[in-house]
mmCIF file of C-alpha atoms and ligand atoms in Angstrom:
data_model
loop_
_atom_site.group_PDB
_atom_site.id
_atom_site.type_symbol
_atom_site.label_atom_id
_atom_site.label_comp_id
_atom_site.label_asym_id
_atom_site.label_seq_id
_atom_site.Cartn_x
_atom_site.Cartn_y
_atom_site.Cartn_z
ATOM 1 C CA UNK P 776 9.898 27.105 -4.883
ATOM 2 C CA UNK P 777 7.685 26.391 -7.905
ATOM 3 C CA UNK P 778 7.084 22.910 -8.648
ATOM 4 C CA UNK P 779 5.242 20.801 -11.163
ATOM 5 C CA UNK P 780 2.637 19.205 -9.293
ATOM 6 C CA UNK P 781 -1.004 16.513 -10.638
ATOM 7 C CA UNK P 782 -3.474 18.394 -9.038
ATOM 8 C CA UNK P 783 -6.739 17.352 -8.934
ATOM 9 C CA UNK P 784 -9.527 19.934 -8.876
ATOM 10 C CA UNK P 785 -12.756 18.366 -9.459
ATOM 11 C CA UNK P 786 -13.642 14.470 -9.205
ATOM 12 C CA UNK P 787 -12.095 12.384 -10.932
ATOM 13 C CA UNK P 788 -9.842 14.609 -12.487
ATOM 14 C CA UNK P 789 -6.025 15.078 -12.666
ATOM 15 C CA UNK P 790 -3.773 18.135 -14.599
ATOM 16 C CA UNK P 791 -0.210 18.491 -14.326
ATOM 17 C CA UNK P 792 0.044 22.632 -12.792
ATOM 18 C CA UNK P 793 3.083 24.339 -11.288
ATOM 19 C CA UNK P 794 2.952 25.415 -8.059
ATOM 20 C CA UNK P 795 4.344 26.779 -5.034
ATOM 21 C CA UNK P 796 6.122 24.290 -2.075
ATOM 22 C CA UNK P 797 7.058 25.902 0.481
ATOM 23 C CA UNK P 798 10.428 25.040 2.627
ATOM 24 C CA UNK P 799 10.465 22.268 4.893
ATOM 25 C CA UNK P 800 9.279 23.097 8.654
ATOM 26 C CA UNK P 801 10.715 21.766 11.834
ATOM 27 C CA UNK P 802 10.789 18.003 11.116
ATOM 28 C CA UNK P 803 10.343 17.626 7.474
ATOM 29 C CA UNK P 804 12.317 17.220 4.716
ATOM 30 C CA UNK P 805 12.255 18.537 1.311
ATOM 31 C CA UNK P 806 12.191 15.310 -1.200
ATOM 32 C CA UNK P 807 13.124 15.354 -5.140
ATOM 33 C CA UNK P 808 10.642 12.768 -6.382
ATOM 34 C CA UNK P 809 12.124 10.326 -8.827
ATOM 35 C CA UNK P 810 8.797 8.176 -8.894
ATOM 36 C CA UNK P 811 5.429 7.156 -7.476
ATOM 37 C CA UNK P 812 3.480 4.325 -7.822
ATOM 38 C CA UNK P 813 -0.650 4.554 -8.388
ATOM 39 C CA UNK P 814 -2.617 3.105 -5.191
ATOM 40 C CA UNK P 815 -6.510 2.469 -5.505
ATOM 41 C CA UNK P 816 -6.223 4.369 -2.448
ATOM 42 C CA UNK P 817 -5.339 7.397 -4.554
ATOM 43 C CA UNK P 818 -8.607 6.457 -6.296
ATOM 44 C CA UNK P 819 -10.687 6.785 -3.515
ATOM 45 C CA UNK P 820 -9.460 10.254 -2.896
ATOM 46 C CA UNK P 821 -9.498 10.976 -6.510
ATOM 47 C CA UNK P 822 -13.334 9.855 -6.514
ATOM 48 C CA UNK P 823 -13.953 11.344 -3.635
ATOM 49 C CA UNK P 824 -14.778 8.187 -1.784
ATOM 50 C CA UNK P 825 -12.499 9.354 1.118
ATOM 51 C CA UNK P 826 -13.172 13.405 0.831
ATOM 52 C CA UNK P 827 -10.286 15.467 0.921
ATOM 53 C CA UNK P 828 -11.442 18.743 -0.279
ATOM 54 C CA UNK P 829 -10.232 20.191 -3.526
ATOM 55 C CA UNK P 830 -7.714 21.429 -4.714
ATOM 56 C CA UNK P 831 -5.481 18.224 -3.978
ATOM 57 C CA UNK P 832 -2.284 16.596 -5.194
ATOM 58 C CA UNK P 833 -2.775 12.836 -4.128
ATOM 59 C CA UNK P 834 0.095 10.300 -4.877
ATOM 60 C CA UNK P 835 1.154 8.339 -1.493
ATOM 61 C CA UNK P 836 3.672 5.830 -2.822
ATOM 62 C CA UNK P 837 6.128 8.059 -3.365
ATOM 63 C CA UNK P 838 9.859 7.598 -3.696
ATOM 64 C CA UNK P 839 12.928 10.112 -3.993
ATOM 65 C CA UNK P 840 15.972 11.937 -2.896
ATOM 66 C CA UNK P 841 16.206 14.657 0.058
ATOM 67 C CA UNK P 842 17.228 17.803 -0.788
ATOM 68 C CA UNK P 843 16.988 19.177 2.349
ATOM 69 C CA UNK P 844 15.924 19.186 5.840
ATOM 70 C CA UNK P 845 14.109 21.395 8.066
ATOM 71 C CA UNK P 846 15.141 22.305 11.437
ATOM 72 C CA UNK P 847 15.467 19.379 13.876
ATOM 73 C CA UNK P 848 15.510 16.722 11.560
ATOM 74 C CA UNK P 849 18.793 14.048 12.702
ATOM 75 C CA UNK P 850 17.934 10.831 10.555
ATOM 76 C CA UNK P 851 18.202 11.746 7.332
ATOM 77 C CA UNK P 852 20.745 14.295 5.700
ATOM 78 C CA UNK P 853 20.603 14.976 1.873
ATOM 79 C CA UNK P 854 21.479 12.729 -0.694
ATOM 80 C CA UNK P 855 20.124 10.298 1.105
ATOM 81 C CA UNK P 856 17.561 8.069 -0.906
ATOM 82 C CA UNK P 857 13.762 7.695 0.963
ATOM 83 C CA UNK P 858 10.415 5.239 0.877
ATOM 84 C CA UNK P 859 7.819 7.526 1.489
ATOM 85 C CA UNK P 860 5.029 5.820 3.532
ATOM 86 C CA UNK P 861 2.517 6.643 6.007
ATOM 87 C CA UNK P 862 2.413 9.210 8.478
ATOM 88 C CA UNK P 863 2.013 8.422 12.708
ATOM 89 C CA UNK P 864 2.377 11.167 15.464
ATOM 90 C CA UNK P 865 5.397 9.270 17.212
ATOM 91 C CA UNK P 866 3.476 9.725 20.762
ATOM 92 C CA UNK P 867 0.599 8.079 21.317
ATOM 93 C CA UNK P 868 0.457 4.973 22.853
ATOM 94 C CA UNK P 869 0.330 2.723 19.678
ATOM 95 C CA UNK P 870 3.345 4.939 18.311
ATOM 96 C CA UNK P 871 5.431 4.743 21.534
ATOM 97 C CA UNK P 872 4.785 0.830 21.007
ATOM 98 C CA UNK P 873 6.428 1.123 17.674
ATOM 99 C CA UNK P 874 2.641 0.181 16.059
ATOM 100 C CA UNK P 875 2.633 3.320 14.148
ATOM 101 C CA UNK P 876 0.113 1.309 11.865
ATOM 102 C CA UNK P 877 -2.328 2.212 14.390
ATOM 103 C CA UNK P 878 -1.798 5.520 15.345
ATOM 104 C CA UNK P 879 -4.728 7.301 17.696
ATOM 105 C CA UNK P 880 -4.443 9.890 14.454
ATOM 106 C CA UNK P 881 -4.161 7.945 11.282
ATOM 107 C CA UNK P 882 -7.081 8.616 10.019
ATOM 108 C CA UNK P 883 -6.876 12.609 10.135
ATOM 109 C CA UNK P 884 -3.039 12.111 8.625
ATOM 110 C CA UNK P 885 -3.667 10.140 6.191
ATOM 111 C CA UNK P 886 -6.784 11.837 4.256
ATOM 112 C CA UNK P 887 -7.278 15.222 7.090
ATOM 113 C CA UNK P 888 -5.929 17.091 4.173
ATOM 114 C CA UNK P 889 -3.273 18.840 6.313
ATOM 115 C CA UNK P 890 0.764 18.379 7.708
ATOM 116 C CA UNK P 891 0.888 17.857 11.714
ATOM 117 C CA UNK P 892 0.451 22.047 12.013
ATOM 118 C CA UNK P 893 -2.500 21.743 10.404
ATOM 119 C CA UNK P 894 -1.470 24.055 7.398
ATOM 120 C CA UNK P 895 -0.834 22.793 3.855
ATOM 121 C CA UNK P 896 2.786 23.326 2.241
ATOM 122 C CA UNK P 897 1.487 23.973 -1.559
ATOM 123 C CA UNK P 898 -0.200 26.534 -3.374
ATOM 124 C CA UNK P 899 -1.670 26.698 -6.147
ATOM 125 C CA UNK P 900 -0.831 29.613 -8.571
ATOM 126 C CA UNK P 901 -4.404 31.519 -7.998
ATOM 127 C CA UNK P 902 -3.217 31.485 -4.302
ATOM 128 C CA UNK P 903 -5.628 28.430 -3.155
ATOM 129 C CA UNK P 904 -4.179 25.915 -0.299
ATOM 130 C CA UNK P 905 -3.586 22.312 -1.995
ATOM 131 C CA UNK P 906 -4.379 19.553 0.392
ATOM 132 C CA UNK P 907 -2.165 16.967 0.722
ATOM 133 C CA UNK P 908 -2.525 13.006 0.686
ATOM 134 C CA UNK P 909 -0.423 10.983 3.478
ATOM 135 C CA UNK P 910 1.553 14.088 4.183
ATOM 136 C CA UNK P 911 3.243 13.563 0.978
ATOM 137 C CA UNK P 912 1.692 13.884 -2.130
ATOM 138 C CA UNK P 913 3.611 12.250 -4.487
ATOM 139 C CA UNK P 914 2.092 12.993 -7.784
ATOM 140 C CA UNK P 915 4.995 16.017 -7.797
ATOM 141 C CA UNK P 916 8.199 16.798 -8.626
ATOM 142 C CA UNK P 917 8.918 17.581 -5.116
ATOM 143 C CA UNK P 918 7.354 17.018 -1.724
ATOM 144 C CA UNK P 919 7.295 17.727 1.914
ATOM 145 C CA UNK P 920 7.651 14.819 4.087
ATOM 146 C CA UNK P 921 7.941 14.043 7.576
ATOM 147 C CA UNK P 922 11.119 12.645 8.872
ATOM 148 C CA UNK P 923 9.277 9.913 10.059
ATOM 149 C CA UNK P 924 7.450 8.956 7.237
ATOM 150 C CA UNK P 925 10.399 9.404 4.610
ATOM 151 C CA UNK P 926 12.403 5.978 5.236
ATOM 152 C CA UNK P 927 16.143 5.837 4.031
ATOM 153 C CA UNK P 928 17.021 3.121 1.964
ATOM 154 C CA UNK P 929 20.264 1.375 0.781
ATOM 155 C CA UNK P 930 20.119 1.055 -3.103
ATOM 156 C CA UNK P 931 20.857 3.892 -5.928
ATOM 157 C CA UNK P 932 18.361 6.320 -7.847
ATOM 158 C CA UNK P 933 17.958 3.499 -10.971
ATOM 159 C CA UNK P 934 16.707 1.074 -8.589
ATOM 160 C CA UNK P 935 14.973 3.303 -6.512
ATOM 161 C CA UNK P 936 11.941 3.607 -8.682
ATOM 162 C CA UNK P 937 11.164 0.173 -9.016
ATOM 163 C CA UNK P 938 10.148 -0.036 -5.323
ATOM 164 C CA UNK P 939 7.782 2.637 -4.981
ATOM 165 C CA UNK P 940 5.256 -0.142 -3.788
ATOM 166 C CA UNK P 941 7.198 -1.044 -0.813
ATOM 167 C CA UNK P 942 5.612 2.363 0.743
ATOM 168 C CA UNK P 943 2.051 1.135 0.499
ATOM 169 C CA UNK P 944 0.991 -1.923 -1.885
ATOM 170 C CA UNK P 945 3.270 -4.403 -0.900
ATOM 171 C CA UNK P 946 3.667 -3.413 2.658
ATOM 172 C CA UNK P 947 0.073 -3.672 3.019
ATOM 173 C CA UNK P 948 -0.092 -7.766 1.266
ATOM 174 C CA UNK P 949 3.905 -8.489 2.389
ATOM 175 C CA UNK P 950 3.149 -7.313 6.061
ATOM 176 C CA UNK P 951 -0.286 -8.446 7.027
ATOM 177 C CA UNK P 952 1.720 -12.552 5.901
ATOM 178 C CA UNK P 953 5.035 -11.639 6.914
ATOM 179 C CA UNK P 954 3.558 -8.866 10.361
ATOM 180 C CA UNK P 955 0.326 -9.718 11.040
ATOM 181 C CA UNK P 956 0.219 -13.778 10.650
ATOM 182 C CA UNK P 957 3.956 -14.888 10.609
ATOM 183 C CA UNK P 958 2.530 -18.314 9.350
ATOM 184 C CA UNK P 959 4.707 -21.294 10.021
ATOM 185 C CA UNK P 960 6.271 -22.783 7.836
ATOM 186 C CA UNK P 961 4.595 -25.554 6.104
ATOM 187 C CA UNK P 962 1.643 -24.545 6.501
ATOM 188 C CA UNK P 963 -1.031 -23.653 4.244
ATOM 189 C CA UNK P 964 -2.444 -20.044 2.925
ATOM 190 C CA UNK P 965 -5.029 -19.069 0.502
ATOM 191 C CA UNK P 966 -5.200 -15.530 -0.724
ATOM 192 C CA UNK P 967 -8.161 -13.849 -2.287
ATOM 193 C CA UNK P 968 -7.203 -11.112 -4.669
ATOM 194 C CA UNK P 969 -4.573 -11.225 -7.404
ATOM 195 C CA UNK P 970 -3.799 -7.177 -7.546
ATOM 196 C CA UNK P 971 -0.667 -5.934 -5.785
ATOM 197 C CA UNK P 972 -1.418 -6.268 -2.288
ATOM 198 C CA UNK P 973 -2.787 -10.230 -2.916
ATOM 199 C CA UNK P 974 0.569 -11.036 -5.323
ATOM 200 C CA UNK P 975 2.858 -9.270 -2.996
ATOM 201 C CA UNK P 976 1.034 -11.131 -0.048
ATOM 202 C CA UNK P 977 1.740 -14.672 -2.041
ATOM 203 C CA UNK P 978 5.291 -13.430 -2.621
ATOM 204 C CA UNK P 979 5.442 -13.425 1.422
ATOM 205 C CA UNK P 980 3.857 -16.382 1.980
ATOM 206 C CA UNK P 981 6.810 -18.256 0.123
ATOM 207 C CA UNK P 982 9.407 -16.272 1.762
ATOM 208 C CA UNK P 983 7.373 -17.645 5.036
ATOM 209 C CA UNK P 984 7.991 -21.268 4.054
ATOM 210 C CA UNK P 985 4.480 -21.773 3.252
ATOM 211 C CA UNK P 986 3.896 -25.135 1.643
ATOM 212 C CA UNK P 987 0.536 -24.675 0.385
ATOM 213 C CA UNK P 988 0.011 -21.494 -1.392
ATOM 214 C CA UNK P 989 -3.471 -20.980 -2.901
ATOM 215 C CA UNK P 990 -4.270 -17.534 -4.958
ATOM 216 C CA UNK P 991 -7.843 -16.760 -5.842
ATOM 217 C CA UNK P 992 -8.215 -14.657 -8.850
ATOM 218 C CA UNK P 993 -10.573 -12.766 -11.137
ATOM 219 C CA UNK P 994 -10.116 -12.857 -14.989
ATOM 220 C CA UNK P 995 -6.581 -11.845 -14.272
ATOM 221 C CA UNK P 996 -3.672 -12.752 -11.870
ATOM 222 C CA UNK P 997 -3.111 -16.220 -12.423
ATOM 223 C CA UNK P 998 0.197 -16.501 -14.366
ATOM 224 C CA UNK P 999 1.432 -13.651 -11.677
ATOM 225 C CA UNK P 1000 -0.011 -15.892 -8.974
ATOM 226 C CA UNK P 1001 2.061 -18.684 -9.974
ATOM 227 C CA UNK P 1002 5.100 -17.004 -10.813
ATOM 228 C CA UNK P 1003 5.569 -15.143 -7.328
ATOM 229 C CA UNK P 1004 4.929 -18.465 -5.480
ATOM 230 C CA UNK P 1005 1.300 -19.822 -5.622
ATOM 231 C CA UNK P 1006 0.905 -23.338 -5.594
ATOM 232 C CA UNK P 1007 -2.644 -23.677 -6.459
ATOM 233 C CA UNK P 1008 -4.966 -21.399 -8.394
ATOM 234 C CA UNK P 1009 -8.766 -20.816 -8.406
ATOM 235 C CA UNK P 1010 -10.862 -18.783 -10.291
ATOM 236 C CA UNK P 1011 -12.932 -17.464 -8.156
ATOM 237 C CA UNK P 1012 -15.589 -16.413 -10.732
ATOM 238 C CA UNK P 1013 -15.783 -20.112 -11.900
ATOM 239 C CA UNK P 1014 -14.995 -22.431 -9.883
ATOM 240 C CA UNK P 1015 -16.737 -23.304 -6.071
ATOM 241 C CA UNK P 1016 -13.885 -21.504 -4.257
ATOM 242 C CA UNK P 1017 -14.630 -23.367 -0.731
ATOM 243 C CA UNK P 1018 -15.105 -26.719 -2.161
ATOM 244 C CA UNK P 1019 -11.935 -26.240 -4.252
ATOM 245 C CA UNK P 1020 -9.609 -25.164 -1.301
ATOM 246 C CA UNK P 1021 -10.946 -28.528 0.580
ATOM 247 C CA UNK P 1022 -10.049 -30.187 -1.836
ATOM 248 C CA UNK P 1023 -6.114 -28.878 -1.629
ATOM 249 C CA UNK P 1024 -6.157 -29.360 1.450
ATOM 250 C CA UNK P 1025 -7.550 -32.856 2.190
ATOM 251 C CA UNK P 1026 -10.651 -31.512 3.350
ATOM 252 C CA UNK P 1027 -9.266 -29.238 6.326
ATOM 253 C CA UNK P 1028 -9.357 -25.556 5.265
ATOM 254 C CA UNK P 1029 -6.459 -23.405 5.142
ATOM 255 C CA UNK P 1030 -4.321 -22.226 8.348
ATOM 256 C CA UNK P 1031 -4.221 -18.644 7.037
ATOM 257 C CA UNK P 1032 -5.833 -16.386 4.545
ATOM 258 C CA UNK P 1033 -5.707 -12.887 3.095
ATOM 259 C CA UNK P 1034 -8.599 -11.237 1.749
ATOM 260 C CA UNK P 1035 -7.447 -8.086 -0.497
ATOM 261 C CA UNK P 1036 -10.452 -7.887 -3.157
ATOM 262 C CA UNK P 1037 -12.348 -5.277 -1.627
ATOM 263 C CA UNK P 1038 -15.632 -7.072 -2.315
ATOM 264 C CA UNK P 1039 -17.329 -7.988 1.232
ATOM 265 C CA UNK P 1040 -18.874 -11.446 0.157
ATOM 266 C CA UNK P 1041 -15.284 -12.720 -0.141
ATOM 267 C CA UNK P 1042 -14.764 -11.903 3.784
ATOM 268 C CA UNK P 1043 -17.988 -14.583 4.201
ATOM 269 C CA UNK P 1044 -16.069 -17.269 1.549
ATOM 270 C CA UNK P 1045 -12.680 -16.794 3.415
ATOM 271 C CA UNK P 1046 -13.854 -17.632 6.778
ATOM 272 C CA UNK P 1047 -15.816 -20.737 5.235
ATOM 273 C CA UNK P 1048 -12.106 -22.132 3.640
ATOM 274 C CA UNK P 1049 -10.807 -22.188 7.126
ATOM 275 C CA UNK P 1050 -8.948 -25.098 8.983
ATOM 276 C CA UNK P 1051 -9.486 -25.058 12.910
ATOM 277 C CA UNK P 1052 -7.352 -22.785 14.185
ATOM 278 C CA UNK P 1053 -6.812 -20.512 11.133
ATOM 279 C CA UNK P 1054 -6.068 -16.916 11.128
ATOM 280 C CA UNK P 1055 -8.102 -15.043 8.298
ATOM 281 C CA UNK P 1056 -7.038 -11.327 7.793
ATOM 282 C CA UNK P 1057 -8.623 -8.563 5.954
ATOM 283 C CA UNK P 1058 -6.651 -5.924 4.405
ATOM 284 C CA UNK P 1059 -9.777 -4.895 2.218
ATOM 285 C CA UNK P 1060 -11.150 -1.099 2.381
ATOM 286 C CA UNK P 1061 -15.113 -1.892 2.192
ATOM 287 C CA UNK P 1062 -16.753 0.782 4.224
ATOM 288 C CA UNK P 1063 -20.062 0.484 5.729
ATOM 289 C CA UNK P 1064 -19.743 -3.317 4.751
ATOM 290 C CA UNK P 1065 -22.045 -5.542 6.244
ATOM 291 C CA UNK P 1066 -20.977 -9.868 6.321
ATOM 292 C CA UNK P 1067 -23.238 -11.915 7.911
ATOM 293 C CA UNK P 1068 -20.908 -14.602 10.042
ATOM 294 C CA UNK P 1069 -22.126 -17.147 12.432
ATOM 295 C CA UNK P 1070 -20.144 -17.388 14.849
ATOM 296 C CA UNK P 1071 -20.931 -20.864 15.344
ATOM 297 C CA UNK P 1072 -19.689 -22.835 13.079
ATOM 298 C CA UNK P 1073 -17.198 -20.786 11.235
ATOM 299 C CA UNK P 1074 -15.838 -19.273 14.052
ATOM 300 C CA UNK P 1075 -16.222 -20.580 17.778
ATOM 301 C CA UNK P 1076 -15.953 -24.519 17.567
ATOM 302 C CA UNK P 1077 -13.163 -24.091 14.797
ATOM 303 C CA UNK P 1078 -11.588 -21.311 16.880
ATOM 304 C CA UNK P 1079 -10.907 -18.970 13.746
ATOM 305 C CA UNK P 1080 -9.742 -16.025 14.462
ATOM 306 C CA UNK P 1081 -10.716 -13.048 12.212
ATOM 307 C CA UNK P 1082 -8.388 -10.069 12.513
ATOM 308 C CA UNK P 1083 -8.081 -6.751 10.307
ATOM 309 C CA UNK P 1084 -5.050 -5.269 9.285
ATOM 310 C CA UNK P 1085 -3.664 -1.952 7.862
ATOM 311 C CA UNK P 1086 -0.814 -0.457 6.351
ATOM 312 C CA UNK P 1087 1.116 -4.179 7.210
ATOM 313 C CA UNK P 1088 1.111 -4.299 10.673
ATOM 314 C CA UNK P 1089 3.890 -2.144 9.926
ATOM 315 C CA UNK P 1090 6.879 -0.101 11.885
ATOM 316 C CA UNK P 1091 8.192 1.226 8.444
ATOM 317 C CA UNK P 1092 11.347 2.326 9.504
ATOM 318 C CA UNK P 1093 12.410 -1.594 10.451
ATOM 319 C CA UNK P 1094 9.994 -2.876 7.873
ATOM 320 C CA UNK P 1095 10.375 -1.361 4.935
ATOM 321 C CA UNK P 1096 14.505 -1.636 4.718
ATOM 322 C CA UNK P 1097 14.000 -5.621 5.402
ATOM 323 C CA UNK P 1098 11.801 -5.511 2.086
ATOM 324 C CA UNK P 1099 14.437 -3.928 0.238
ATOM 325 C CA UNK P 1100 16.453 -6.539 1.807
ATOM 326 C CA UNK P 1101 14.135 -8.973 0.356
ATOM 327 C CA UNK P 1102 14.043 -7.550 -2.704
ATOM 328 C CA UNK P 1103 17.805 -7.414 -3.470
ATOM 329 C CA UNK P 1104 17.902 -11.481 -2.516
ATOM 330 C CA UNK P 1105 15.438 -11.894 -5.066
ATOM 331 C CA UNK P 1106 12.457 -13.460 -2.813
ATOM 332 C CA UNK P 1107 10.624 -10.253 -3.176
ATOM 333 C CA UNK P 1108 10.738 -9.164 -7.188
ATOM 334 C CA UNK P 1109 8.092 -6.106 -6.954
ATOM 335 C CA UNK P 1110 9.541 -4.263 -9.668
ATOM 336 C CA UNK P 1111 7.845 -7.266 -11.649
ATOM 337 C CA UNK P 1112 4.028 -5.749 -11.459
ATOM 338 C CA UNK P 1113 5.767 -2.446 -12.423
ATOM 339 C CA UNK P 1114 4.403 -0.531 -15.892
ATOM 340 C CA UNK P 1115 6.385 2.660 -16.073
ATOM 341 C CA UNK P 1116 4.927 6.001 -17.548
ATOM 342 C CA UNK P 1117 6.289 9.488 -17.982
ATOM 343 C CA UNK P 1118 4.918 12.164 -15.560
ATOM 344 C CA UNK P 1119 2.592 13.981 -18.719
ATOM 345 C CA UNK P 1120 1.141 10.264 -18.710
ATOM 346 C CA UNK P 1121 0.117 10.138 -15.402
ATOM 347 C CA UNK P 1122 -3.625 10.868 -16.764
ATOM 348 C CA UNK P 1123 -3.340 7.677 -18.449
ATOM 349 C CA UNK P 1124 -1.341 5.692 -15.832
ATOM 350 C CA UNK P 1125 -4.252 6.793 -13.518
ATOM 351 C CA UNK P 1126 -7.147 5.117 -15.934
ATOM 352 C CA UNK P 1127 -5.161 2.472 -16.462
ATOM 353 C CA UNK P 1128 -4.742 1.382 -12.853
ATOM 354 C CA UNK P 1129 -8.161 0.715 -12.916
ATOM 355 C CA UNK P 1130 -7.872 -1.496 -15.859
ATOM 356 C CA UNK P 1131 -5.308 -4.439 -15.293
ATOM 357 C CA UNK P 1132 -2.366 -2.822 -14.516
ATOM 358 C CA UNK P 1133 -1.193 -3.984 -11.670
ATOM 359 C CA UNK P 1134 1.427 -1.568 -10.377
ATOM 360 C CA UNK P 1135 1.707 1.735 -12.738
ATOM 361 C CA UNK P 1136 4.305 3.984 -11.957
ATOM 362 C CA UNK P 1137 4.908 7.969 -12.630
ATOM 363 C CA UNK P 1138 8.868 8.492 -13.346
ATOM 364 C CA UNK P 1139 9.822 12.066 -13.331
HETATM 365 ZN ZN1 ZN E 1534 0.461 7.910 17.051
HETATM 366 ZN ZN1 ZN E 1535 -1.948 2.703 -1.034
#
């Protein structure tokens, strides 16, 4: 069928084509997009920091309606409204540990270009293969998803697209709190990094009962900070973060942190703001990264532990319907970051995801 799709051709460039999907295979389903949320992970495809070869229709926070299903496919049945999130093989040993988060093949799903056949289900009009992003490319009217990564949620098509996020962005900062460190509660957090991942993580850290709930921002993402549940704010371009979080906290560190700024130094500051005991996670995508650490003193005397995380810590099919969950309590109010733009805007949604918006998404 022909489609509308944002294909990027060259780097750093997006245009809105039609072309041709092709019908669900074994496993898949056939989803009518109602929106997608913008990712810097899109940006690193887009840029060609992660290289999927051109032609390529990015867009991984996808969210819609199935249309229909392919052969096999038992757990979802049109109509029925879907998350779209990352992609796992469902066999491996991580998979058959419901850890899908660290699939043996998540790498080659996510950015190899290609579904699990290793074909591509779009075409461009000249007749060229498009590659996909996260086996769903989003940044179209329709897509092909795998049952497995297409998660059915309770709530109707108008409140659907405020939770594109759920699918990457704030599973990522909600699940390496809520997943990865399940803090205690009354105990004390700080998180680096005031863009989605960092506000959605502070929004988790309240749900967790945290008591103390520091949030370490740029020249933006304080007043966010505060309203999703910060207790304490430092700017971390002005202000001595370390000697400012010992302060907070009566000179002990914090039991947890989350580092989501993507600049390595801040791995080095985190570790220094720890209590003994604490649990500091990265979520941050800084390849080839090099952070000098002693292990003696901010890591073996204090017994720190210092753990990465991706994608949550996340089995999306229990996960993500206990953020919508969340989210219709109120403890979880994503649809706050949201900034919503028509799909011909999705040229300027893109640019302006790099400039202080913290959550754009495309509505169709
Ligand atoms: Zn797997
Ligand atoms: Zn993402």
């Amino acid at each position: 069928m022909k489609v509308q799709a944002a294909v990027s051709r060259e780097k750093g460039k997006i245009a809105i084509e039609t072309v041709e999907l092709a019908e669900p295979k074994a496993g898949e389903v056939l989803v009518k997009m109602v929106a997608s949320g913008i990712c810097h992970t899109d940006s690193a495809v887009i840029e060609q920091y992660l290289p999927i070869s051109f032609p390529i229709v990015a867009g991984h926070e996808g969210v819609g309606v199935v249309e229909k299903v392919g052969p096999g496919v038992t757990n979802l049945a049109p109509g029925d409204r879907v998350v779209l999130t990352f992609p796992s093989c469902g066999v491996c040993d991580h998979c058959q540990d419901a850890h899908p988060y660290s699939c043996d093949d998540n790498f080659t799903m996510l950015f190899g270009g290609k579904y699990r056949d290793g074909t591509t289900r779009m075409k461009t009009e000249d007749g060229k293969d498009v590659n996909t992003m996260f086996m769903q490319s989003s940044f179209a009217t329709y897509a092909i998803a795998n049952q497995d990564n297409a998660i059915k949620v309770d709530v109707d098509v108008d409140e659907l697209k405020k939770l594109c996020s759920l699918g990457c962005g704030v599973q990522t900062g909600a699940g390496a709190v809520l997943n990865r460190m399940k803090p205690r509660p009354g105990s004390s957090i700080a998180v680096f990094g005031c863009g989605a991942v960092g506000l959605a993580g502070i929004m988790a850290a309240k749900i967790a009962g945290c008591s103390t709930i520091i949030a370490i921002h740029g020249s933006k993402g304080r007043e966010e900070a505060l309203e999703f549940g910060a207790t304490h704010t430092i700017n971390g371009r002005k202000e001595d973060i370390v000697a400012k979080v010992k302060e907070i906290t009566n000179g002990k560190g914090v039991n947890y942190a989350l580092e989501s700024t993507g600049q390595p130094p801040m791995a080095r500051t985190m570790l220094d703001c720890m209590a003994k005991e604490g649990l500091a996670v990265t979520v941050s995508v800084t390849a080839g990264a090099e952070v000098p650490i002693a292990l003696e003193p901010q890591i073996m005397n204090p017994s720190v532990t210092f753990a990465g995380c991706v994608e949550g810590h996340s089995n999306p099919k229990v996960f993500i319907p206990e953020l919508v969950r969340l989210y219709k309590e109120g403890k979880l109010p994503v649809d706050k970051m949201n900034k919503y733009y028509k799909f011909e805007e999705i040229e300027k949604a893109y640019h302006e995801s790099h400039g202080g918006v913290l959550k754009p998404i495309i509505v169709f």
